[in-house]
Tab-separated table of C-alpha atoms in Angstrom:
chain	number	residue	atom	x	y	z
A	1288	UNK	CA	77.375	47.651	16.882
A	1289	UNK	CA	80.485	48.030	14.832
A	1290	UNK	CA	80.842	47.619	11.112
A	1291	UNK	CA	84.682	47.589	10.756
A	1292	UNK	CA	84.475	50.258	8.146
A	1293	UNK	CA	85.948	52.929	10.375
A	1294	UNK	CA	82.528	54.591	11.377
A	1295	UNK	CA	81.634	55.389	14.888
A	1296	UNK	CA	79.991	52.438	16.599
A	1297	UNK	CA	76.205	52.498	17.360
A	1298	UNK	CA	75.685	52.221	21.134
A	1299	UNK	CA	72.251	51.061	21.922
A	1300	UNK	CA	69.880	48.092	22.423
A	1301	UNK	CA	69.893	45.033	20.274
A	1302	UNK	CA	66.722	46.356	18.694
A	1303	UNK	CA	68.537	49.517	17.619
A	1304	UNK	CA	71.352	47.413	16.154
A	1305	UNK	CA	68.917	45.272	14.235
A	1306	UNK	CA	67.240	48.315	12.782
A	1307	UNK	CA	70.453	49.853	11.706
A	1308	UNK	CA	71.631	46.577	10.265
A	1309	UNK	CA	68.898	46.686	7.750
A	1310	UNK	CA	70.011	50.133	6.558
A	1311	UNK	CA	73.626	49.002	5.828
A	1312	UNK	CA	74.819	48.329	2.356
A	1313	UNK	CA	75.708	44.586	1.665
A	1314	UNK	CA	79.424	45.007	2.161
A	1315	UNK	CA	78.879	46.757	5.462
A	1316	UNK	CA	76.523	43.940	6.644
A	1317	UNK	CA	79.251	41.404	5.942
A	1318	UNK	CA	81.569	43.355	8.344
A	1319	UNK	CA	79.027	44.204	11.119
A	1320	UNK	CA	79.341	42.773	14.564
A	1321	UNK	CA	77.450	43.438	17.798
A	1322	UNK	CA	79.594	43.640	20.871
A	1323	UNK	CA	77.474	42.304	23.823
A	1324	UNK	CA	77.535	43.551	27.418
A	1325	UNK	CA	77.389	39.952	28.705
A	1326	UNK	CA	78.884	36.858	27.048
A	1327	UNK	CA	76.414	34.345	25.746
A	1328	UNK	CA	76.595	30.550	25.125
A	1329	UNK	CA	76.234	29.369	21.575
A	1330	UNK	CA	75.534	25.890	20.388
A	1331	UNK	CA	78.624	24.168	19.058
A	1332	UNK	CA	81.074	26.462	20.905
A	1333	UNK	CA	83.058	25.509	23.995
A	1334	UNK	CA	83.141	28.970	25.452
A	1335	UNK	CA	80.761	31.837	25.742
A	1336	UNK	CA	81.291	34.715	23.227
A	1337	UNK	CA	80.907	38.495	23.330
A	1338	UNK	CA	80.156	39.086	19.728
A	1339	UNK	CA	77.125	38.516	17.372
A	1340	UNK	CA	78.193	37.727	13.773
A	1341	UNK	CA	76.448	39.029	10.750
A	1342	UNK	CA	74.263	35.999	10.261
A	1343	UNK	CA	72.987	36.304	13.764
A	1344	UNK	CA	72.277	39.999	13.366
A	1345	UNK	CA	70.421	39.237	10.133
A	1346	UNK	CA	68.185	36.806	12.017
A	1347	UNK	CA	67.339	39.431	14.550
A	1348	UNK	CA	66.688	42.014	11.814
A	1349	UNK	CA	64.304	39.576	9.961
A	1350	UNK	CA	62.556	38.767	13.270
A	1351	UNK	CA	62.117	42.419	14.064
A	1352	UNK	CA	60.640	43.062	10.597
A	1353	UNK	CA	58.143	40.227	10.966
A	1354	UNK	CA	57.043	41.440	14.419
A	1355	UNK	CA	56.627	45.089	13.340
A	1356	UNK	CA	54.646	44.249	10.058
């Protein structure tokens, strides 16, 4: 996961990225992206993509929080 703030990226699982995303300040969350190891198809896009956007990371973080509580 990268946050475009100049910090070193987090290299780990999607779960690790979702956990760290919850710790970011709001401005860092807006700039966060997850670079995937395999491209994925997304609804409404003609091509597969290699990045998860902040809204998608937020959904994963919320899901993780629900599953762990």
